[in-house]
Amino acid sequence: MEFLANNWGSLLVGAILLVVVGSIVLRQIKNHKQGKSSCGRGCSNCPMEGKCHK
Amino acid sequence: MRIKIALAGNPNSGKTTLFNALTGSNQFVGNWPGVTVEKKEGGLKGHKDVTLTDLPGIYSLSPYTLEEVVARNYLLKEKPDAILNIVDGTNLERNLYLTTQLLELGIPVVVAVNMMDVVNKNGDKIHVKKLAEELGCEVVEISALKGTGIKEAANRAVALAEQKKAMKSVHTFSSRIEEALNAIEAKLPDSVPEEQRRFFAIKLFERDDKVKEQLKPVPDVEDIVTAAEEELDDDSESIITNERYTFISSIITDCYTKKSKNKQTISDKIDRIVTNRWLALPIFAVVMFVVYFVSVTTVGTILTDWTNDGLFGDGWHLLDIGAAEYADASDAYSLERTKIDAYLAAAEESGIDVEAVTEALDPETENPDASAVTAFEEEAAAAGIEGTAEIYNDEGEIEETFPVSLEDFQTAAQAEEPDPANYGVWVPGLPGLIKSGLESINCAPWLEGLILDGIVAGVGAVLGFVPQMLVLFIFLAFLESCGYMARIAFIMDRIFRKFGLSGKSFIPMLIGTGCGIPGVMASRTIENERDRRMTIMTTTFIPCGAKLPIIALIAGALFHNAWWVAPSAYFVGIAAIVVSGIILKKTKMFSGEPAPFVMELPAYHWPTVGNVLRSMWERGWSFIKKAGTVILLSTIFIWFVSNFGVVDGQFQMVEDLSDGLLAVIGRFIAPIFSPLGWGEWRASVAAITGLVAKENVVGTFGILYGFAEVAENGWEIWGTLSSSFTGLSAYSFLVFNLLCAPCFAAMGAIKREMNSAKWFWFAIGYQTIFAYLVSMCVYQIGMLVTAGSFGVATVISLIVLVAFFYLLFRPYKESQRLEKEVRV
C-alpha cells in the first residue's frame, strides 16, 4: 500500500504510456493486416488514387 | 426501389469534382471486387433512393486496361438504370469516343458537357440541341467546378432511370459493317439481353477477348470478320475505330463552333515558353529552386523557429506582447554571463581552481554556495585577475572585445536571469508544462526522462518541421493542380530519352516528391519490364516529404540556413536519377529501346484554394500521424537503448549516453561511415534509424544530441555538433540519407512491385552502395580540395570517381539481338 501511495504518479503515467503504446502497436498491426497503405495519407488528391492500395 | 446511376467519362474530365458535388459527404469508398481499383459510391443529394457510382476514368470500353475492364463489367453485369456521361467541353472530339460506345449498351445516357465556363470564356459555342439530336440522347451543359447545371444533369438522369426504357443507339456504321454486325447478332446466344446484343456484336467484330469470356457458348464469327476485313482492307478494330471518329468528326462540324480556329489558347501560349526546347529546363530548375528555398529557408524557417523555440521550446509571448522588452533584458543578462565566463576563464588560466565558483554561479544550481564565490573573489583580487570578454555575431565571428575587471565580475554575479513570464503574456512551451506536471505528481526520474528527453525531444524535433513541410506541400499541390507537373514529365522525356528511358519514368518520381510509396506504385504504368524495374530502383532518390526534416535540419542547424542547401538536395536527387539511369541502361540487364511516351497535357488553370489546402493538409496530417505513431514508438525504443547499458557488469540506467547500449552498437558500426566523414556513433545510429522512417534521423538527433541542439540554428550549436560534423561531413551525411535505401514502408512497396526477392535486394543494395560511394566522394574529394587532405579513402574515392565517369561515358551497345530469316 505504501508503495502505491508513494508511486501513484509514476504508476499512472506508466499506465497511460503503456495504453498509448499498446494501442499504437495494435492499430499498426490491424492496418497491416487490412492491407492499408503505409503512406498514411488520404487518396483524394493523390495521382495514384484508386490504383495504389485498398 | 433503389435507382443506380453510373458516372462515366474520360480521366481529367471533371468526374471526381462532379461526383463530390452531387454526393457531398454521402459517399463511401471501397474496392472493385478482386482488383485494387478504388470504387466510389454515394447517395445522390436530394434523392433518397438514388446511388451514384463513380466508374474509373476511361477513354474507351476496350479491354486493355484494368480500369476499362472494371467499368465495362460493371455496366454489363450491374446494369445501372442510367449513365451520366461527363465529357470535357474543351476536348469534345476525344471525349465523344467513349460516348459512342456507352450509347451502344442499351442503358439510358445523359451526356453532361463539362467545363462550359472555359468553353464560354474561349468564345466557343456548343450547339447542345443539335448535339443531342446527333447522339440520340439528352445533353446538358454543366460546369462541375462552378456548380452550374449539375442538379439539372442529375435530375435528367434520375428521370430517365425511372422511366426504365432501354435506349437504342442512333449511330450506324457503314452498310458493309452493319451487314456483318447483323450477322454476328443473329449468332449470339439467347442469354444476351436484347438491349446489349449490338454492343456484344461490335465487340465480337473487334475480336475482344474479354467479351468472349462472358459469352456461353462463344459464337464462331471469324469468317464474318475476316470477310469484312478483306473487303475493307483493314483490321476489324481499326475499321470500327475509324468509323467512330468519322461519325464524331461529322458531329463536331455541326455542333461545335470555335471562335478562332487558329487561335492559340492561353495554355498553348504558356507551353510555348514552359516546354520550349531551350528554356524548359532552366525554368524547371528555377521553379524547384524557389519551391525549396521558400519552403525550407525563408517562410518555412520563420514558422519552424516558432514551433521549435516556442511550442516545443521554452515558450513564446502571445502576439509578441512583451517580447521586445524580454529580448532586451535577456541580452543584458547574456552580456553579464559572458563577463562571468570570461573572468572565470582568465582565472583558470592563471591557475585558480574555478570548479566550486562555477557551480555556485550556475543558474541551474539549487542552493548555491555563496562562500565559494566569496573565496574566489578574494583569491582573484589577490592575483589581480583581469579577463577579456568576446561578443560573437550570428555567424560566430567576434564582433567586440572588452576587458572584465573584478568589479565587473561582482556586478555580473548579482544579475538574475529574467523570467519571460514577467514580460507581457507568456505561454509556456509543452516541455515546460509537461515537466511541471510530472514533477507535481512525483513521477519517477527515469519515466520523466523517457517522456521529456525521449518522446518530447524525439517527436518534438520531428514535429518542429511541420510548418516547413506544409509550405512545401502547398507549393507542390499548386504545381500539380495548375498542370505544370504534367509538363515536367514531358520536359524530362527529352533528357530521359538520351539514356534510354522515357518521360513516363519520371512521373513516378514526380509523385515521389510527396511519398515514395505511391511513386513506386506508379511504375505500374510502364509496360517495359526493364524500364519499370529501373524506375522502381531510382524513384526514391527524389526527396520525399519525410526527408525534408533532414534537409531542413542540415540546412538550418549546420549551414546557418544557407540559400543553396535545400534546393541542392532536390537537384542531388535528380542528378542521382539521371546518372543511375545512364549507368544502368548501358548494362545488359537494362539495355533496350525507350518506350514511346504519349501523355495528355491538361489545360492550365488556377487551382481552387480548397483543393490546394486540402492536398496540403492531407499530406501534412499523414506526417503528423506518423510522428504520433511510428516515430513515437521509435523514440521510446531509442531512448531505452541509449539510456540503458552495462556498467560495472550490471545492466542499468546510465549517466552518460556514451555508456548506453545504443552507443555500444553505434561505435561498432561507426567505422563503416568513417570514410564518409561522420564515423561517430550518434550520426551512424541516426542514419540506421532512418530506415524505419526517414523522420527518425531528426528524432534520433533530438534524443542523442538534445532537442535544444537540434532546434537551434545559430552558431552556438557547433559547440556540440562540431564534435560530429564539419560542413563537408554534414553535407555528406545529407547526401547519404537522401540517396540510401528508403524507409521500411517504401521498401515494402519496392518488394511488392519487383515481385522478386532477387530484384528487391538488388534494388536496396544498389541504392545503399550508390549512396555510400557518392557520399564518400563528396567528403573525400571535398577534403582534398579544401584542406589538401589525402589518404587511402581519398585514393579509393578518386578511383570510384573515374569509374563513375567511365560508366557514364562509355559507348552504349544495344543488347544482342537474335536475327533469323523466316520464309513466309
Tab-separated table of C-alpha atoms in Angstrom, chain A residues 45, chain B residues 473-487 602-608 610-613 615:
chain	number	residue	atom	x	y	z
A	45	ASN	CA	-5.522	14.300	-54.025
B	473	PHE	CA	3.192	20.787	-49.751
B	474	ILE	CA	1.275	23.936	-50.670
B	475	PHE	CA	3.750	24.599	-53.445
B	476	LEU	CA	3.655	21.013	-54.725
B	477	ALA	CA	-0.140	20.927	-54.597
B	478	PHE	CA	-0.283	24.171	-56.550
B	479	LEU	CA	2.122	22.884	-59.190
B	480	GLU	CA	0.168	19.625	-59.524
B	481	SER	CA	-3.247	21.243	-59.678
B	482	CYS	CA	-2.353	24.012	-62.123
B	483	GLY	CA	-0.998	21.488	-64.625
B	484	TYR	CA	2.710	22.329	-64.529
B	485	MET	CA	3.769	18.940	-63.090
B	486	ALA	CA	2.435	17.198	-66.182
B	487	ARG	CA	4.697	19.425	-68.280
B	602	PRO	CA	-4.270	19.160	-69.229
B	603	ALA	CA	-5.008	22.832	-69.788
B	604	TYR	CA	-3.511	25.202	-67.257
B	605	HIS	CA	-5.994	26.500	-64.744
B	606	TRP	CA	-5.933	28.261	-61.420
B	607	PRO	CA	-6.380	25.583	-58.778
B	608	THR	CA	-9.062	26.206	-56.219
B	610	GLY	CA	-9.857	24.462	-51.270
B	611	ASN	CA	-8.149	21.794	-53.370
B	612	VAL	CA	-4.661	23.113	-52.650
B	613	LEU	CA	-5.298	23.425	-48.929
B	615	SER	CA	-3.968	18.396	-50.530
